[in-house]
Amino acid sequence: MTGRLRLPVAWSAPGFPRLAGAWVATNLGDSALYLMIAVWVKELTGSDVAAGFVFVALGVPAILAPFIGMMADRMPRRRLLVINNVALVPVLLSLLLVSGAGQLWLVYAVVVVYSAAGYVTASAQSGIIRAMLRDDQLASGNGMLSTIDNALRLVSPLIGTALYVWLGAPAVIVMTAACFAVAAVIVAGLPVGAAAPEREAGRGYFRELAAGFEHLFAPQSLRVVTIAVAIGFGATGLLNIVVFPALDAMQADPAAIGVLVPIQGAGAVIGGLLSATLVTRWGEGRTAALGLLLVAAGSVPFAFGSVIAGGVGMFVLGLGIPPTVVAFATLRQRLTPDALQGRTGAAGNVVINLPQTLASVLGAGLLAVVDFRVLIWVSVAAVVLGAATALLARRTAPLPATPALH
């Protein structure tokens, strides 16, 4: 093969622009909301630990992921996405009832349900993307969705912060609920996912429930990248806990996170644009390793108590996340049959989020007795270990191109 490498354009796949439109709507609200909630809890309680437990609550639904994944492999995926987005509207609006620290339980409850809905979206969407795109389009499609997600981090936290400062939390809540209502309308017109996936031969309920995890650890390349991502992203759970102490060390207001996250988004946009090229030329293992090394490098500046250094770190950290996520998602989708896409997608999210949640719980406990800088250095070392693990993955050849739409 000679000449310049031409990557497939996922945008030309029927239905992909509509899927991308729904992705814009959900991520616009999502990026504004989850940061606002952490800042809101911090201001309601004055407690770094209470704010940190917002991130813990986001990880709790990982225990439901196998059931959610099976649901996505048993129901028509398009219908499931529509129901999921519609149901989120009243759930989010219930946050309007919160008026003080006494309703903190409701905030955590909504965060748990909101996070569970994210697992539903990820599980159903994984199968829809796989049905919509050919094998040779997957990296391009995942890279584009990652770019959209992270590009919105440039604007939605600023929008959310502005609304929060000027009009209060209710404005952000209503905006987010409206975004999910719009996404439901867009998703309803997708050309794929109208029928339930064909079932495989019965293997018993619990074996079927665990089939996604079983498949993640079957092919050598997928097994190694899965372990690498679990180690690397799991360690970043410590970073979630040290965000507010690090801002205090920088002598910055907690709301400054609404400025730092868009800086991360700027790096992530570049990382997303490069992801498909990196995966195609380097393979998923080496791309994931590079991404994790950048995540580690971007975490280091937070140990030095400087707003400028923190901004640089957020940019580099953002640069590394999309290649890692796109490499993992592409390899998983490419090596997974349609009947297992939901469960394997859910299992993949558990592999990322459960270690991250456990690390956040551990970090929240240690924060009272250990300087936050120690937690940062532990996180950096673990992410580097994850990068080294990813390099052990064998590169697998792309599957033959087949019709994607069905």
mmCIF file of C-alpha atoms in Angstrom:
data_model
loop_
_atom_site.group_PDB
_atom_site.id
_atom_site.type_symbol
_atom_site.label_atom_id
_atom_site.label_comp_id
_atom_site.label_asym_id
_atom_site.label_seq_id
_atom_site.Cartn_x
_atom_site.Cartn_y
_atom_site.Cartn_z
ATOM 1 C CA MET A 1 0.000 0.000 0.000
ATOM 2 C CA THR A 2 1.510 3.355 -1.025
ATOM 3 C CA GLY A 3 0.500 6.960 -0.839
ATOM 4 C CA ARG A 4 -1.071 8.881 1.954
ATOM 5 C CA LEU A 5 -3.210 6.925 4.414
ATOM 6 C CA ARG A 6 -6.885 7.794 4.005
ATOM 7 C CA LEU A 7 -9.011 7.133 7.057
ATOM 8 C CA PRO A 8 -12.668 6.113 6.642
ATOM 9 C CA VAL A 9 -15.157 8.903 7.281
ATOM 10 C CA ALA A 10 -17.756 7.745 9.780
ATOM 11 C CA TRP A 11 -19.841 10.797 9.005
ATOM 12 C CA SER A 12 -20.856 9.198 5.688
ATOM 13 C CA ALA A 13 -22.481 6.223 7.469
ATOM 14 C CA PRO A 14 -26.316 6.434 7.419
ATOM 15 C CA GLY A 15 -27.564 7.709 10.762
ATOM 16 C CA PHE A 16 -24.211 8.710 12.201
ATOM 17 C CA PRO A 17 -24.844 12.483 11.935
ATOM 18 C CA ARG A 18 -28.103 11.987 13.865
ATOM 19 C CA LEU A 19 -26.317 9.939 16.518
ATOM 20 C CA ALA A 20 -23.699 12.677 16.767
ATOM 21 C CA GLY A 21 -26.482 15.255 17.198
ATOM 22 C CA ALA A 22 -27.938 13.327 20.126
ATOM 23 C CA TRP A 23 -24.425 13.056 21.551
ATOM 24 C CA VAL A 24 -24.092 16.842 21.400
ATOM 25 C CA ALA A 25 -27.361 17.318 23.295
ATOM 26 C CA THR A 26 -26.598 14.852 26.100
ATOM 27 C CA ASN A 27 -23.004 15.956 26.581
ATOM 28 C CA LEU A 28 -23.903 19.640 26.591
ATOM 29 C CA GLY A 29 -26.046 19.092 29.667
ATOM 30 C CA ASP A 30 -23.843 16.407 31.197
ATOM 31 C CA SER A 31 -20.612 18.417 31.317
ATOM 32 C CA ALA A 32 -22.368 21.406 32.868
ATOM 33 C CA LEU A 33 -24.280 19.382 35.458
ATOM 34 C CA TYR A 34 -21.839 17.037 37.135
ATOM 35 C CA LEU A 35 -19.295 19.763 37.857
ATOM 36 C CA MET A 36 -22.007 22.079 39.128
ATOM 37 C CA ILE A 37 -23.268 19.423 41.526
ATOM 38 C CA ALA A 38 -19.824 18.977 43.109
ATOM 39 C CA VAL A 39 -19.410 22.751 43.521
ATOM 40 C CA TRP A 40 -22.993 23.014 44.795
ATOM 41 C CA VAL A 41 -22.435 20.347 47.459
ATOM 42 C CA LYS A 42 -19.179 22.040 48.477
ATOM 43 C CA GLU A 43 -21.006 25.339 48.991
ATOM 44 C CA LEU A 44 -24.006 23.731 50.721
ATOM 45 C CA THR A 45 -21.853 21.860 53.231
ATOM 46 C CA GLY A 46 -18.422 23.520 53.218
ATOM 47 C CA SER A 47 -16.957 20.003 53.152
ATOM 48 C CA ASP A 48 -14.354 18.728 50.671
ATOM 49 C CA VAL A 49 -15.277 15.151 51.596
ATOM 50 C CA ALA A 50 -19.002 15.732 50.931
ATOM 51 C CA ALA A 51 -18.134 17.219 47.541
ATOM 52 C CA GLY A 52 -15.774 14.352 46.804
ATOM 53 C CA PHE A 53 -18.533 11.852 47.537
ATOM 54 C CA VAL A 54 -20.426 13.193 44.523
ATOM 55 C CA PHE A 55 -17.820 11.364 42.444
ATOM 56 C CA VAL A 56 -18.239 8.284 44.632
ATOM 57 C CA ALA A 57 -22.000 8.359 43.988
ATOM 58 C CA LEU A 58 -21.290 8.540 40.259
ATOM 59 C CA GLY A 59 -19.448 5.219 40.529
ATOM 60 C CA VAL A 60 -21.923 3.295 42.702
ATOM 61 C CA PRO A 61 -24.127 2.078 39.764
ATOM 62 C CA ALA A 62 -21.199 0.022 38.509
ATOM 63 C CA ILE A 63 -22.723 -2.843 40.519
ATOM 64 C CA LEU A 64 -25.792 -2.689 38.253
ATOM 65 C CA ALA A 65 -23.837 -2.629 35.004
ATOM 66 C CA PRO A 66 -24.105 -6.379 34.219
ATOM 67 C CA PHE A 67 -27.914 -6.174 34.483
ATOM 68 C CA ILE A 68 -27.982 -2.995 32.410
ATOM 69 C CA GLY A 69 -25.775 -4.605 29.776
ATOM 70 C CA MET A 70 -28.043 -7.636 29.535
ATOM 71 C CA MET A 71 -31.045 -5.329 29.157
ATOM 72 C CA ALA A 72 -29.274 -3.616 26.245
ATOM 73 C CA ASP A 73 -28.722 -7.040 24.643
ATOM 74 C CA ARG A 74 -32.350 -8.063 25.094
ATOM 75 C CA MET A 75 -34.315 -4.911 24.185
ATOM 76 C CA PRO A 76 -34.411 -2.908 20.955
ATOM 77 C CA ARG A 77 -31.529 -0.506 21.588
ATOM 78 C CA ARG A 78 -33.092 2.555 19.972
ATOM 79 C CA ARG A 79 -36.206 2.240 22.141
ATOM 80 C CA LEU A 80 -34.066 1.767 25.236
ATOM 81 C CA LEU A 81 -32.135 4.972 24.520
ATOM 82 C CA VAL A 82 -35.339 6.955 24.038
ATOM 83 C CA ILE A 83 -36.873 5.649 27.295
ATOM 84 C CA ASN A 84 -33.645 6.327 29.150
ATOM 85 C CA ASN A 85 -33.405 9.951 28.008
ATOM 86 C CA VAL A 86 -37.097 10.659 28.684
ATOM 87 C CA ALA A 87 -36.906 9.143 32.187
ATOM 88 C CA LEU A 88 -33.950 11.359 33.101
ATOM 89 C CA VAL A 89 -36.007 14.540 32.700
ATOM 90 C CA PRO A 90 -38.164 14.198 35.872
ATOM 91 C CA VAL A 91 -35.259 12.661 37.792
ATOM 92 C CA LEU A 92 -33.083 15.696 37.146
ATOM 93 C CA LEU A 93 -35.906 18.148 37.826
ATOM 94 C CA SER A 94 -36.314 16.635 41.291
ATOM 95 C CA LEU A 95 -33.077 18.461 42.223
ATOM 96 C CA LEU A 96 -35.167 21.640 42.233
ATOM 97 C CA LEU A 97 -36.493 20.445 45.609
ATOM 98 C CA VAL A 98 -33.052 20.794 47.228
ATOM 99 C CA SER A 99 -32.820 23.949 49.333
ATOM 100 C CA GLY A 100 -30.029 23.149 51.791
ATOM 101 C CA ALA A 101 -27.668 20.578 53.271
ATOM 102 C CA GLY A 102 -30.651 18.756 54.762
ATOM 103 C CA GLN A 103 -31.583 17.453 51.298
ATOM 104 C CA LEU A 104 -28.058 16.223 50.524
ATOM 105 C CA TRP A 105 -29.409 12.681 50.404
ATOM 106 C CA LEU A 106 -31.583 13.641 47.433
ATOM 107 C CA VAL A 107 -28.579 15.048 45.577
ATOM 108 C CA TYR A 108 -26.670 11.790 46.038
ATOM 109 C CA ALA A 109 -29.735 9.728 45.058
ATOM 110 C CA VAL A 110 -30.181 11.674 41.826
ATOM 111 C CA VAL A 111 -26.463 11.361 41.046
ATOM 112 C CA VAL A 112 -26.700 7.573 41.474
ATOM 113 C CA VAL A 113 -29.714 7.315 39.134
ATOM 114 C CA TYR A 114 -28.095 9.725 36.684
ATOM 115 C CA SER A 115 -24.931 7.631 36.607
ATOM 116 C CA ALA A 116 -26.942 4.423 36.100
ATOM 117 C CA ALA A 117 -28.618 6.073 33.107
ATOM 118 C CA GLY A 118 -25.158 6.727 31.735
ATOM 119 C CA TYR A 119 -24.482 2.981 31.790
ATOM 120 C CA VAL A 120 -27.703 2.421 29.858
ATOM 121 C CA THR A 121 -26.639 4.941 27.228
ATOM 122 C CA ALA A 122 -23.147 3.468 26.919
ATOM 123 C CA SER A 123 -24.415 -0.122 26.650
ATOM 124 C CA ALA A 124 -27.124 0.574 24.084
ATOM 125 C CA GLN A 125 -25.015 3.008 22.089
ATOM 126 C CA SER A 126 -22.135 0.540 21.815
ATOM 127 C CA GLY A 127 -24.353 -1.876 19.908
ATOM 128 C CA ILE A 128 -25.828 0.904 17.778
ATOM 129 C CA ILE A 129 -22.369 2.178 16.796
ATOM 130 C CA ARG A 130 -21.255 -1.359 15.947
ATOM 131 C CA ALA A 131 -24.343 -1.866 13.781
ATOM 132 C CA MET A 132 -23.964 1.519 12.120
ATOM 133 C CA LEU A 133 -20.237 1.452 11.265
ATOM 134 C CA ARG A 134 -17.982 -0.983 9.448
ATOM 135 C CA ASP A 135 -14.934 -2.343 11.255
ATOM 136 C CA ASP A 136 -12.672 0.066 9.402
ATOM 137 C CA GLN A 137 -14.880 3.026 10.427
ATOM 138 C CA LEU A 138 -15.006 2.322 14.156
ATOM 139 C CA ALA A 139 -11.890 4.268 15.170
ATOM 140 C CA SER A 140 -13.052 7.222 13.087
ATOM 141 C CA GLY A 141 -16.545 7.158 14.611
ATOM 142 C CA ASN A 142 -15.336 6.743 18.185
ATOM 143 C CA GLY A 143 -12.772 9.491 17.645
ATOM 144 C CA MET A 144 -15.437 11.857 16.336
ATOM 145 C CA LEU A 145 -17.777 11.186 19.262
ATOM 146 C CA SER A 146 -14.890 11.684 21.667
ATOM 147 C CA THR A 147 -14.017 14.964 19.964
ATOM 148 C CA ILE A 148 -17.611 16.183 20.249
ATOM 149 C CA ASP A 149 -17.728 15.182 23.903
ATOM 150 C CA ASN A 150 -14.536 17.000 24.754
ATOM 151 C CA ALA A 151 -15.178 20.021 22.549
ATOM 152 C CA LEU A 152 -18.270 20.653 24.642
ATOM 153 C CA ARG A 153 -16.037 20.762 27.712
ATOM 154 C CA LEU A 154 -14.758 24.033 26.297
ATOM 155 C CA VAL A 155 -18.175 25.677 26.520
ATOM 156 C CA SER A 156 -20.628 23.727 28.665
ATOM 157 C CA PRO A 157 -18.776 24.130 32.005
ATOM 158 C CA LEU A 158 -18.532 27.867 31.286
ATOM 159 C CA ILE A 159 -22.245 27.954 30.490
ATOM 160 C CA GLY A 160 -23.005 25.907 33.585
ATOM 161 C CA THR A 161 -20.775 28.059 35.789
ATOM 162 C CA ALA A 162 -22.281 31.271 34.419
ATOM 163 C CA LEU A 163 -25.819 30.014 34.974
ATOM 164 C CA TYR A 164 -24.909 28.796 38.458
ATOM 165 C CA VAL A 165 -23.328 32.123 39.467
ATOM 166 C CA TRP A 166 -26.034 34.343 37.925
ATOM 167 C CA LEU A 167 -29.212 32.295 38.341
ATOM 168 C CA GLY A 168 -28.288 29.495 40.735
ATOM 169 C CA ALA A 169 -28.400 25.704 40.524
ATOM 170 C CA PRO A 170 -32.022 25.522 39.222
ATOM 171 C CA ALA A 171 -30.992 27.097 35.903
ATOM 172 C CA VAL A 172 -28.346 24.422 35.295
ATOM 173 C CA ILE A 173 -30.775 21.677 36.302
ATOM 174 C CA VAL A 174 -33.483 22.847 33.899
ATOM 175 C CA MET A 175 -30.976 23.257 31.053
ATOM 176 C CA THR A 176 -29.679 19.716 31.535
ATOM 177 C CA ALA A 177 -33.171 18.213 31.653
ATOM 178 C CA ALA A 178 -34.038 20.021 28.417
ATOM 179 C CA CYS A 179 -30.906 18.626 26.739
ATOM 180 C CA PHE A 180 -31.960 15.045 27.508
ATOM 181 C CA ALA A 181 -35.480 15.713 26.214
ATOM 182 C CA VAL A 182 -33.989 16.934 22.920
ATOM 183 C CA ALA A 183 -31.705 13.878 22.750
ATOM 184 C CA ALA A 184 -34.710 11.554 23.113
ATOM 185 C CA VAL A 185 -36.376 13.145 20.080
ATOM 186 C CA ILE A 186 -33.216 12.867 17.972
ATOM 187 C CA VAL A 187 -32.499 9.252 18.940
ATOM 188 C CA ALA A 188 -36.036 8.199 18.026
ATOM 189 C CA GLY A 189 -35.148 8.679 14.342
ATOM 190 C CA LEU A 190 -32.011 6.509 14.238
ATOM 191 C CA PRO A 191 -32.033 3.993 11.350
ATOM 192 C CA VAL A 192 -30.597 1.155 13.471
ATOM 193 C CA GLY A 193 -31.479 -0.508 16.749
ATOM 194 C CA ALA A 194 -35.204 -1.000 16.099
ATOM 195 C CA ALA A 195 -34.998 -4.759 16.662
ATOM 196 C CA ALA A 196 -33.599 -6.638 19.635
ATOM 197 C CA PRO A 197 -30.233 -8.390 19.008
ATOM 198 C CA GLU A 198 -30.391 -12.082 18.179
ATOM 199 C CA ARG A 199 -29.801 -14.181 21.262
ATOM 200 C CA GLU A 200 -27.020 -16.702 21.549
ATOM 201 C CA ALA A 201 -27.645 -20.214 22.780
ATOM 202 C CA GLY A 202 -28.656 -20.179 26.443
ATOM 203 C CA ARG A 203 -25.801 -20.689 28.912
ATOM 204 C CA GLY A 204 -27.666 -20.123 32.157
ATOM 205 C CA TYR A 205 -28.707 -16.781 33.639
ATOM 206 C CA PHE A 206 -25.589 -16.020 35.656
ATOM 207 C CA ARG A 207 -23.262 -17.141 32.881
ATOM 208 C CA GLU A 208 -25.147 -14.849 30.493
ATOM 209 C CA LEU A 209 -24.950 -12.035 33.040
ATOM 210 C CA ALA A 210 -21.174 -12.375 33.275
ATOM 211 C CA ALA A 211 -20.644 -12.947 29.545
ATOM 212 C CA GLY A 212 -19.479 -9.370 28.975
ATOM 213 C CA PHE A 213 -16.700 -9.674 31.553
ATOM 214 C CA GLU A 214 -15.802 -13.109 30.228
ATOM 215 C CA HIS A 215 -15.400 -11.739 26.717
ATOM 216 C CA LEU A 216 -13.300 -8.762 27.851
ATOM 217 C CA PHE A 217 -10.683 -11.161 29.153
ATOM 218 C CA ALA A 218 -10.799 -13.672 26.275
ATOM 219 C CA PRO A 219 -8.731 -12.240 23.352
ATOM 220 C CA GLN A 220 -5.155 -11.455 24.473
ATOM 221 C CA SER A 221 -5.108 -7.921 23.116
ATOM 222 C CA LEU A 222 -8.468 -7.010 24.644
ATOM 223 C CA ARG A 223 -7.535 -8.597 27.972
ATOM 224 C CA VAL A 224 -4.272 -6.652 28.244
ATOM 225 C CA VAL A 225 -5.766 -3.292 27.241
ATOM 226 C CA THR A 226 -8.663 -3.868 29.638
ATOM 227 C CA ILE A 227 -6.265 -4.456 32.542
ATOM 228 C CA ALA A 228 -4.175 -1.442 31.532
ATOM 229 C CA VAL A 229 -7.191 0.863 31.408
ATOM 230 C CA ALA A 230 -8.487 -0.487 34.732
ATOM 231 C CA ILE A 231 -5.181 0.319 36.404
ATOM 232 C CA GLY A 232 -4.635 3.679 34.737
ATOM 233 C CA PHE A 233 -8.123 5.153 34.896
ATOM 234 C CA GLY A 234 -8.787 3.531 38.262
ATOM 235 C CA ALA A 235 -5.897 5.480 39.750
ATOM 236 C CA THR A 236 -7.393 8.757 38.560
ATOM 237 C CA GLY A 237 -10.107 8.251 41.172
ATOM 238 C CA LEU A 238 -7.596 9.696 43.621
ATOM 239 C CA LEU A 239 -7.411 12.842 41.500
ATOM 240 C CA ASN A 240 -11.184 13.351 41.800
ATOM 241 C CA ILE A 241 -10.815 13.523 45.572
ATOM 242 C CA VAL A 242 -7.886 15.964 45.627
ATOM 243 C CA VAL A 243 -9.469 18.498 43.238
ATOM 244 C CA PHE A 244 -10.726 20.854 45.944
ATOM 245 C CA PRO A 245 -7.676 20.604 48.243
ATOM 246 C CA ALA A 246 -5.508 21.307 45.191
ATOM 247 C CA LEU A 247 -7.616 24.380 44.377
ATOM 248 C CA ASP A 248 -7.252 25.513 47.992
ATOM 249 C CA ALA A 249 -3.459 25.164 47.674
ATOM 250 C CA MET A 250 -3.637 27.292 44.534
ATOM 251 C CA GLN A 251 -5.672 29.849 46.538
ATOM 252 C CA ALA A 252 -8.424 29.492 43.931
ATOM 253 C CA ASP A 253 -12.187 29.517 44.437
ATOM 254 C CA PRO A 254 -13.939 26.108 44.067
ATOM 255 C CA ALA A 255 -15.833 27.511 41.079
ATOM 256 C CA ALA A 256 -12.456 27.800 39.287
ATOM 257 C CA ILE A 257 -12.966 24.184 38.276
ATOM 258 C CA GLY A 258 -15.406 25.566 35.705
ATOM 259 C CA VAL A 259 -12.431 27.276 34.050
ATOM 260 C CA LEU A 260 -9.885 24.459 34.396
ATOM 261 C CA VAL A 261 -12.149 21.835 32.842
ATOM 262 C CA PRO A 262 -12.494 23.754 29.540
ATOM 263 C CA ILE A 263 -8.684 23.839 29.421
ATOM 264 C CA GLN A 264 -8.776 20.055 29.706
ATOM 265 C CA GLY A 265 -11.380 20.094 26.956
ATOM 266 C CA ALA A 266 -9.041 22.013 24.644
ATOM 267 C CA GLY A 267 -6.409 19.287 25.004
ATOM 268 C CA ALA A 268 -9.056 16.592 24.647
ATOM 269 C CA VAL A 269 -10.331 18.054 21.376
ATOM 270 C CA ILE A 270 -6.849 17.681 19.904
ATOM 271 C CA GLY A 271 -6.533 14.198 21.403
ATOM 272 C CA GLY A 272 -9.895 13.202 19.933
ATOM 273 C CA LEU A 273 -8.963 14.462 16.480
ATOM 274 C CA LEU A 274 -5.728 12.462 16.573
ATOM 275 C CA SER A 275 -7.234 9.283 18.039
ATOM 276 C CA ALA A 276 -8.395 7.616 14.820
ATOM 277 C CA THR A 277 -5.017 8.220 13.142
ATOM 278 C CA LEU A 278 -3.124 6.853 16.140
ATOM 279 C CA VAL A 279 -5.296 3.737 16.435
ATOM 280 C CA THR A 280 -5.077 3.039 12.693
ATOM 281 C CA ARG A 281 -1.302 3.459 12.464
ATOM 282 C CA TRP A 282 -0.130 2.287 15.887
ATOM 283 C CA GLY A 283 -2.802 -0.171 16.979
ATOM 284 C CA GLU A 284 -4.964 -0.016 20.073
ATOM 285 C CA GLY A 285 -2.344 -1.161 22.609
ATOM 286 C CA ARG A 286 0.315 1.417 21.826
ATOM 287 C CA THR A 287 -2.281 4.167 21.467
ATOM 288 C CA ALA A 288 -3.696 3.372 24.923
ATOM 289 C CA ALA A 289 -0.160 3.376 26.367
ATOM 290 C CA LEU A 290 0.577 6.819 24.917
ATOM 291 C CA GLY A 291 -2.720 8.178 26.220
ATOM 292 C CA LEU A 292 -2.079 6.900 29.750
ATOM 293 C CA LEU A 293 1.440 8.374 29.782
ATOM 294 C CA LEU A 294 -0.048 11.751 28.907
ATOM 295 C CA VAL A 295 -2.630 11.360 31.697
ATOM 296 C CA ALA A 296 0.203 10.676 34.156
ATOM 297 C CA ALA A 297 2.219 13.655 32.933
ATOM 298 C CA GLY A 298 -0.814 15.918 33.177
ATOM 299 C CA SER A 299 -1.464 14.901 36.776
ATOM 300 C CA VAL A 300 1.982 15.917 38.059
ATOM 301 C CA PRO A 301 1.528 19.746 38.038
ATOM 302 C CA PHE A 302 -1.288 19.574 40.592
ATOM 303 C CA ALA A 303 1.281 18.737 43.254
ATOM 304 C CA PHE A 304 2.896 22.172 42.961
ATOM 305 C CA GLY A 305 0.092 24.531 44.024
ATOM 306 C CA SER A 306 0.146 26.778 40.973
ATOM 307 C CA VAL A 307 -2.891 27.782 38.931
ATOM 308 C CA ILE A 308 -0.750 28.117 35.782
ATOM 309 C CA ALA A 309 0.825 24.693 36.309
ATOM 310 C CA GLY A 310 -2.625 23.262 36.985
ATOM 311 C CA GLY A 311 -3.897 24.684 33.702
ATOM 312 C CA VAL A 312 -0.995 23.132 31.791
ATOM 313 C CA GLY A 313 -1.607 19.832 33.543
ATOM 314 C CA MET A 314 -5.303 19.884 32.649
ATOM 315 C CA PHE A 315 -4.429 20.449 28.986
ATOM 316 C CA VAL A 316 -1.974 17.521 28.875
ATOM 317 C CA LEU A 317 -4.333 15.294 30.854
ATOM 318 C CA GLY A 318 -7.093 16.136 28.384
ATOM 319 C CA LEU A 319 -4.805 15.316 25.488
ATOM 320 C CA GLY A 320 -4.272 11.788 26.822
ATOM 321 C CA ILE A 321 -7.801 10.688 27.712
ATOM 322 C CA PRO A 322 -9.388 10.420 24.206
ATOM 323 C CA PRO A 323 -6.709 8.186 22.635
ATOM 324 C CA THR A 324 -6.995 5.805 25.581
ATOM 325 C CA VAL A 325 -10.798 5.712 25.510
ATOM 326 C CA VAL A 326 -11.020 5.446 21.704
ATOM 327 C CA ALA A 327 -8.414 2.674 21.588
ATOM 328 C CA PHE A 328 -10.229 0.648 24.243
ATOM 329 C CA ALA A 329 -13.708 1.217 22.769
ATOM 330 C CA THR A 330 -12.619 0.425 19.208
ATOM 331 C CA LEU A 331 -10.845 -2.783 20.179
ATOM 332 C CA ARG A 332 -13.792 -3.887 22.316
ATOM 333 C CA GLN A 333 -16.415 -3.154 19.660
ATOM 334 C CA ARG A 334 -14.335 -4.698 16.894
ATOM 335 C CA LEU A 335 -13.728 -7.985 18.709
ATOM 336 C CA THR A 336 -17.234 -8.380 20.187
ATOM 337 C CA PRO A 337 -20.233 -10.007 18.428
ATOM 338 C CA ASP A 338 -23.470 -8.012 18.243
ATOM 339 C CA ALA A 339 -25.259 -10.187 20.786
ATOM 340 C CA LEU A 340 -22.655 -9.251 23.422
ATOM 341 C CA GLN A 341 -22.137 -5.560 22.642
ATOM 342 C CA GLY A 342 -24.352 -4.327 25.478
ATOM 343 C CA ARG A 343 -22.889 -6.564 28.162
ATOM 344 C CA THR A 344 -19.314 -6.059 27.015
ATOM 345 C CA GLY A 345 -19.846 -2.293 26.822
ATOM 346 C CA ALA A 346 -21.259 -2.303 30.352
ATOM 347 C CA ALA A 347 -18.421 -4.498 31.569
ATOM 348 C CA GLY A 348 -15.933 -2.109 29.997
ATOM 349 C CA ASN A 349 -17.474 0.773 31.901
ATOM 350 C CA VAL A 350 -17.297 -1.214 35.142
ATOM 351 C CA VAL A 351 -13.623 -1.929 34.513
ATOM 352 C CA ILE A 352 -13.018 1.822 34.257
ATOM 353 C CA ASN A 353 -15.453 3.178 36.843
ATOM 354 C CA LEU A 354 -15.397 0.612 39.661
ATOM 355 C CA PRO A 355 -11.633 0.859 40.349
ATOM 356 C CA GLN A 356 -11.983 4.624 40.009
ATOM 357 C CA THR A 357 -14.806 4.657 42.578
ATOM 358 C CA LEU A 358 -12.904 2.431 44.992
ATOM 359 C CA ALA A 359 -9.877 4.704 44.657
ATOM 360 C CA SER A 360 -12.122 7.716 45.343
ATOM 361 C CA VAL A 361 -13.521 6.071 48.489
ATOM 362 C CA LEU A 362 -10.007 5.216 49.656
ATOM 363 C CA GLY A 363 -8.785 8.706 48.826
ATOM 364 C CA ALA A 364 -11.682 10.341 50.667
ATOM 365 C CA GLY A 365 -10.722 8.390 53.777
ATOM 366 C CA LEU A 366 -7.009 9.095 53.442
ATOM 367 C CA LEU A 367 -7.486 12.793 52.752
ATOM 368 C CA ALA A 368 -8.057 13.433 56.446
ATOM 369 C CA VAL A 369 -4.670 11.961 57.428
ATOM 370 C CA VAL A 370 -2.493 12.200 54.288
ATOM 371 C CA ASP A 371 -1.390 15.280 52.382
ATOM 372 C CA PHE A 372 -3.200 15.496 49.032
ATOM 373 C CA ARG A 373 0.149 15.619 47.206
ATOM 374 C CA VAL A 374 0.917 12.060 48.315
ATOM 375 C CA LEU A 375 -2.296 10.875 46.657
ATOM 376 C CA ILE A 376 -1.315 12.665 43.448
ATOM 377 C CA TRP A 377 2.068 10.916 43.276
ATOM 378 C CA VAL A 378 0.497 7.520 44.004
ATOM 379 C CA SER A 379 -1.967 8.140 41.170
ATOM 380 C CA VAL A 380 0.822 9.122 38.757
ATOM 381 C CA ALA A 381 2.800 5.949 39.520
ATOM 382 C CA ALA A 382 -0.239 3.723 38.986
ATOM 383 C CA VAL A 383 -1.150 5.382 35.668
ATOM 384 C CA VAL A 384 2.414 4.841 34.401
ATOM 385 C CA LEU A 385 2.060 1.166 35.369
ATOM 386 C CA GLY A 386 -1.122 1.011 33.301
ATOM 387 C CA ALA A 387 0.713 2.491 30.310
ATOM 388 C CA ALA A 388 3.467 -0.111 30.590
ATOM 389 C CA THR A 389 0.842 -2.869 30.718
ATOM 390 C CA ALA A 390 -0.872 -1.619 27.536
ATOM 391 C CA LEU A 391 2.382 -2.053 25.600
ATOM 392 C CA LEU A 392 2.113 -5.819 26.124
ATOM 393 C CA ALA A 393 -0.995 -6.084 23.927
ATOM 394 C CA ARG A 394 -0.538 -7.856 20.616
ATOM 395 C CA ARG A 395 -1.851 -5.967 17.607
ATOM 396 C CA THR A 396 -4.801 -7.717 15.944
ATOM 397 C CA ALA A 397 -5.543 -7.270 12.253
ATOM 398 C CA PRO A 398 -8.795 -5.504 11.318
ATOM 399 C CA LEU A 399 -11.674 -7.799 10.468
ATOM 400 C CA PRO A 400 -12.786 -7.854 6.810
ATOM 401 C CA ALA A 401 -15.040 -4.933 5.936
ATOM 402 C CA THR A 402 -18.709 -5.940 6.085
ATOM 403 C CA PRO A 403 -21.969 -4.043 5.624
ATOM 404 C CA ALA A 404 -22.627 -2.155 8.844
ATOM 405 C CA LEU A 405 -26.241 -1.029 8.650
ATOM 406 C CA HIS A 406 -28.826 -3.518 9.868
#
